[in-house]
Coordinates of C-alpha atoms in Angstrom, one line a residue:
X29 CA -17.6 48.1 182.3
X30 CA -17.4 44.8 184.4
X31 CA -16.6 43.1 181.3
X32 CA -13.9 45.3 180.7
X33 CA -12.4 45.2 184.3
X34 CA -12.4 41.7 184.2
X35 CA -10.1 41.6 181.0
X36 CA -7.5 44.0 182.9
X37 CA -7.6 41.3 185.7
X38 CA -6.3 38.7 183.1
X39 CA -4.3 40.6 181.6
X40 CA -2.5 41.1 185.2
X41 CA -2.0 37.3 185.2
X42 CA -0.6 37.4 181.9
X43 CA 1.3 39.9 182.6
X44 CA 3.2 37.8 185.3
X45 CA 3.6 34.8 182.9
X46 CA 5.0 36.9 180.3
X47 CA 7.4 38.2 182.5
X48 CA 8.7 35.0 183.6
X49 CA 9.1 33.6 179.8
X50 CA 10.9 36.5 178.6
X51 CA 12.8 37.4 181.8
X52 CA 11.9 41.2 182.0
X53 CA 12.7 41.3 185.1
X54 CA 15.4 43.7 184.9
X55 CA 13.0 45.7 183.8
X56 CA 10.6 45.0 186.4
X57 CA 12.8 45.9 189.0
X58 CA 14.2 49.5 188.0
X59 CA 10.7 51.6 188.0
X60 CA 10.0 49.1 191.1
X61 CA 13.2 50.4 192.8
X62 CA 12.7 54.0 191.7
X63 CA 9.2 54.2 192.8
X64 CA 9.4 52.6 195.9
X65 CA 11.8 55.3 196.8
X66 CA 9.8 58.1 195.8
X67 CA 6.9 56.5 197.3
X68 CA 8.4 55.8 200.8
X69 CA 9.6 59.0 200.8
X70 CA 6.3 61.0 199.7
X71 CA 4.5 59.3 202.4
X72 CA 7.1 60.3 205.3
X73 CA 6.3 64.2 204.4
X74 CA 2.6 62.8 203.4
X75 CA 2.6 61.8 207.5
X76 CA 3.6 65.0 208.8
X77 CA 1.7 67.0 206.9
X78 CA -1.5 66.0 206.4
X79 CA -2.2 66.1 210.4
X80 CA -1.1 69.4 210.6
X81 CA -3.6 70.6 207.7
X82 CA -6.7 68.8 209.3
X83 CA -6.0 71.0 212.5
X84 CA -5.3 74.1 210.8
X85 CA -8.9 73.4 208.6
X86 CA -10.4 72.2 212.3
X87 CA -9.0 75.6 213.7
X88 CA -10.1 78.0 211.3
X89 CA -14.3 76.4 211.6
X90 CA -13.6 76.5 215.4
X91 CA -14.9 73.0 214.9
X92 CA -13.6 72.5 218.5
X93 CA -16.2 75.5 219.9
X94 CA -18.8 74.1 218.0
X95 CA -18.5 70.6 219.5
X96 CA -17.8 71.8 223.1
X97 CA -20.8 74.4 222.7
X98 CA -23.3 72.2 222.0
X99 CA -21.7 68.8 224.1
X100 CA -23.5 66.1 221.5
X101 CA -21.6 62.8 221.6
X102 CA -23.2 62.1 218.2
X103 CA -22.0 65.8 216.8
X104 CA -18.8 64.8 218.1
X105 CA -18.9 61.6 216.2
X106 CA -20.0 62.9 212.8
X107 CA -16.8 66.0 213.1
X108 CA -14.5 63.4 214.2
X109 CA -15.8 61.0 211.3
X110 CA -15.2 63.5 209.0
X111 CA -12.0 64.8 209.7
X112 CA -10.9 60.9 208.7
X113 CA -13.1 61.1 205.7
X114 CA -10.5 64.3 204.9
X115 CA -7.9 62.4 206.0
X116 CA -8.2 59.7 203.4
X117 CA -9.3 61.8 200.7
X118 CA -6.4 64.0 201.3
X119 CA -4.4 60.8 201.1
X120 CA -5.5 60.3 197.9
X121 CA -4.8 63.8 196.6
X122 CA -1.2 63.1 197.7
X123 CA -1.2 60.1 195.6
X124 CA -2.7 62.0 192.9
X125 CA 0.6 64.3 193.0
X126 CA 3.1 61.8 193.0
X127 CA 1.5 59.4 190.6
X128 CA 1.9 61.9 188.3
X129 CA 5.4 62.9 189.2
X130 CA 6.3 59.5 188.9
X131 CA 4.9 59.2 185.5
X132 CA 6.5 62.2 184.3
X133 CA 10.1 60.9 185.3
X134 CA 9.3 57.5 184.8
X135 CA 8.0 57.8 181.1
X136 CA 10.9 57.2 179.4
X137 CA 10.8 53.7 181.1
X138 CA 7.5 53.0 181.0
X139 CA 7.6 54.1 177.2
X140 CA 10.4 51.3 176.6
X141 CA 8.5 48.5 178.6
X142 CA 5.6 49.0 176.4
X143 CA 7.2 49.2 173.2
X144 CA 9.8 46.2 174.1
X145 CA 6.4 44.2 175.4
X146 CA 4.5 44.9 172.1
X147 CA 7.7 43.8 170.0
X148 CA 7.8 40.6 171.9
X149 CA 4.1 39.8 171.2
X150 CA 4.6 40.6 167.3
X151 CA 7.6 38.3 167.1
X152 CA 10.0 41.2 166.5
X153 CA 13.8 40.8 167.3
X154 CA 15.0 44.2 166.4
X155 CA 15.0 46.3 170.0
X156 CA 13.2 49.4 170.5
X157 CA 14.3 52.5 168.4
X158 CA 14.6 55.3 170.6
X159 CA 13.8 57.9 167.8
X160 CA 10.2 56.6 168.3
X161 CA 10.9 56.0 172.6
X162 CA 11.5 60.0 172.9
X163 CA 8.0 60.3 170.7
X164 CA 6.2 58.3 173.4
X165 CA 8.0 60.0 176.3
X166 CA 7.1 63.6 174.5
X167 CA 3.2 61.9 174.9
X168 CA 3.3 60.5 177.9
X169 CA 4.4 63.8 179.9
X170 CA 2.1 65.5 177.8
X171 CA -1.1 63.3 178.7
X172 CA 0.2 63.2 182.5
X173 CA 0.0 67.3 183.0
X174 CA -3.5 67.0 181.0
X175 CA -4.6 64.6 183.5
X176 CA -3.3 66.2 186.4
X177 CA -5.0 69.0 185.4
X178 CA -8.4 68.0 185.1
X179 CA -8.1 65.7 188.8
X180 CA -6.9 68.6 190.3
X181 CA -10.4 70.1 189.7
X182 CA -12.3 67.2 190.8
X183 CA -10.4 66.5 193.9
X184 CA -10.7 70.2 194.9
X185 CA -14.0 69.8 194.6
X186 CA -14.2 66.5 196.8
X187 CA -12.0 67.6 199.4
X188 CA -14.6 70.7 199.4
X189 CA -17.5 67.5 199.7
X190 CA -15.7 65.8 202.0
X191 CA -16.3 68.6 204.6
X192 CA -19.5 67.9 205.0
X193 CA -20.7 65.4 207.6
X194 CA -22.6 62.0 206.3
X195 CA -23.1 63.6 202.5
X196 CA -19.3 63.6 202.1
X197 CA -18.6 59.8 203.5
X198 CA -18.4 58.9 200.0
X199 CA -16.0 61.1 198.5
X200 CA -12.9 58.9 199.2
X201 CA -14.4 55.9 197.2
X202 CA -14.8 58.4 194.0
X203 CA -11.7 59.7 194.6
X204 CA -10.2 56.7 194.9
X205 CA -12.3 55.5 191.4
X206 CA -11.4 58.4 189.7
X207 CA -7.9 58.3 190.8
X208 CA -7.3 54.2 189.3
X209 CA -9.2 55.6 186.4
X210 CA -6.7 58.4 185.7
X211 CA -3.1 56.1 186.5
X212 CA -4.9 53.6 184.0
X213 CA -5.8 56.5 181.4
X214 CA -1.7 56.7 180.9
X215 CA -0.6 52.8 181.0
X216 CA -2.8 52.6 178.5
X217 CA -2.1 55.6 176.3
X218 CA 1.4 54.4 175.5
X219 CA -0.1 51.4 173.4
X220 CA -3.3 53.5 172.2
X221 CA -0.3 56.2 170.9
X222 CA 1.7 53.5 168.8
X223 CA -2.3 52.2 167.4
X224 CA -1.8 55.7 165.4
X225 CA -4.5 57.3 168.1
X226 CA -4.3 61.1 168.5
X227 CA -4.3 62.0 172.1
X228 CA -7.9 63.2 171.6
X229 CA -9.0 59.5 170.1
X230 CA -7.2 58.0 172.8
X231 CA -9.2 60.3 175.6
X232 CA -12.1 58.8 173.2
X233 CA -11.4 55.7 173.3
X234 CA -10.5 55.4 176.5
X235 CA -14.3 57.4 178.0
X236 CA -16.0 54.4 175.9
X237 CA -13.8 51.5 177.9
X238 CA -13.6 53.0 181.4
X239 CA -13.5 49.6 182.7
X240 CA -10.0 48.8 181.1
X241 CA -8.4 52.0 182.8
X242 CA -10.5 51.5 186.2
X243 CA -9.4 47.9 186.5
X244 CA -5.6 48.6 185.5
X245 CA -5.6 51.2 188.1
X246 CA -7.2 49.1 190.9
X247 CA -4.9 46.2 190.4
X248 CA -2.0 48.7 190.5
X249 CA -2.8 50.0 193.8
X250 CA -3.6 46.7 195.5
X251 CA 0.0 45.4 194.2
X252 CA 1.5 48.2 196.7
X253 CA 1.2 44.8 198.8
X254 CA 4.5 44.1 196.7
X255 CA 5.3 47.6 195.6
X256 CA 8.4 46.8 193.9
X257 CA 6.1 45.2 191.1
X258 CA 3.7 47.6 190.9
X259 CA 5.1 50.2 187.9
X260 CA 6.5 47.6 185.1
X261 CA 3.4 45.1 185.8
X262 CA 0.7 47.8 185.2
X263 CA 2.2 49.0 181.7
X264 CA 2.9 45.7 180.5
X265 CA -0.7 44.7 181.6
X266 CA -2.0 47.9 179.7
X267 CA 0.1 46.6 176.5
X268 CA -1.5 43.2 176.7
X269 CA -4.6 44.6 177.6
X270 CA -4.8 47.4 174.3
X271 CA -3.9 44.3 172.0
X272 CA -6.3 42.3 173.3
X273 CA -9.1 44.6 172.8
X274 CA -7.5 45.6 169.4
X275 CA -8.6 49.0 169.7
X276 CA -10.1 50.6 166.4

């Protein structure tokens, strides 16, 4: 897996160059502009929110009671601890949300950055034909509500983990894992879907190189330093990445 992550990371870099010699970046900025919109906003409502559902959760355990009851300092601690541990892994079920909302409207985008990327690499002049775009769109929404789906499940069930003092401290780290897995999953799938995969080889394919989703999806989320970037860099990455690999 290491070995895997490490290929997304140059792939990232590659990704840069190939975006200065071919000057995509009109096609750099558009997602960027679109999902630093959505993004900004989703965190405003993210803000007010999220406060209000720790207190309602710390209301209905009368966490309060329990903490005045007993006056421990280190009870207080391990509560207050916790409700940050919910805080962040709330966060992330947020992100969850409108990573996938973004994906769904974004897919026809992303679907021509990765096609338009891969006919670069192979030298061909003719633009992308949008008979076969609208196939890749079809896919990509398709893969996103799978996907959303099944982390759904798995962050219901860490958000229930997270509840728990000390045992759940480590739920937002797999949350956070499984969510860079899961954004990588669908860079990825666009390229895997024009390599004649079925979206059951590509979920195949894709279990055997965890690393090459993982490390797309953690390099995505640390460019949120430079958010504009983030979208068009991650697909193209993916589309470097999936030729690279050559994937059977």
């Amino acid at each position: 897996m290491l070995k895997e992550i490490v290929i997304t990371i140059q792939s990232w870099g590659e990704a840069h160059r190939f975006i200065l010699q071919h000057r995509l970046w009109k096609w750099v900025l558009i997602p960027g502009l679109i999902y630093t919109a959505l993004f900004v906003t989703g965190m405003y409502f993210f803000g007010r929110s999220a406060t209000e559902v720790i207190e309602y959760i710390t209301h209905i355990l009368h966490v309060s009671d329990w903490i005045q009851k007993f006056q421990n300092s280190f009870l207080g601690f391990l509560f207050t601890f916790a409700g940050i541990i919910l805080w962040l892994t709330l966060l992330l079920f947020y992100f969850s949300f409108f990573k996938y909302i973004c994906l769904i409207i974004g897919s026809p985008i992303f679907a021509y950055i990765s096609r338009k990327t891969e006919s670069i690499i192979k030298s061909n002049e003719s633009a992308p034909g949008w008979s076969d775009i609208k196939k890749e769109v079809s896919r990509g929404m398709s893969v996103a509500i799978r996907n959303c789906g099944w982390q759904t499940v798995y962050l219901i069930a860490l958000i229930l983990l997270s509840l728990i003092p000390v045992i759940g401290w480590i739920t937002p780290l797999i949350a956070l894992f499984m969510e860079c897995y899961y954004y990588g999953f669908s860079m990825l799938d666009y390229s895997l879907a024009r390599n004649d995969h079925s979206p059951s080889q590509s979920v195949h394919f894709i279990g055997r190189h965890k690393g090459l989703a993982i490390g797309n999806g953690i390099l995505f989320y640390m460019m949120h330093l430079i958010i504009i970037f983030a979208p068009a860099y991650a697909i193209i990455a993916a589309t470097l990445t999936v030729h690279k690999v050559k994937a059977p």
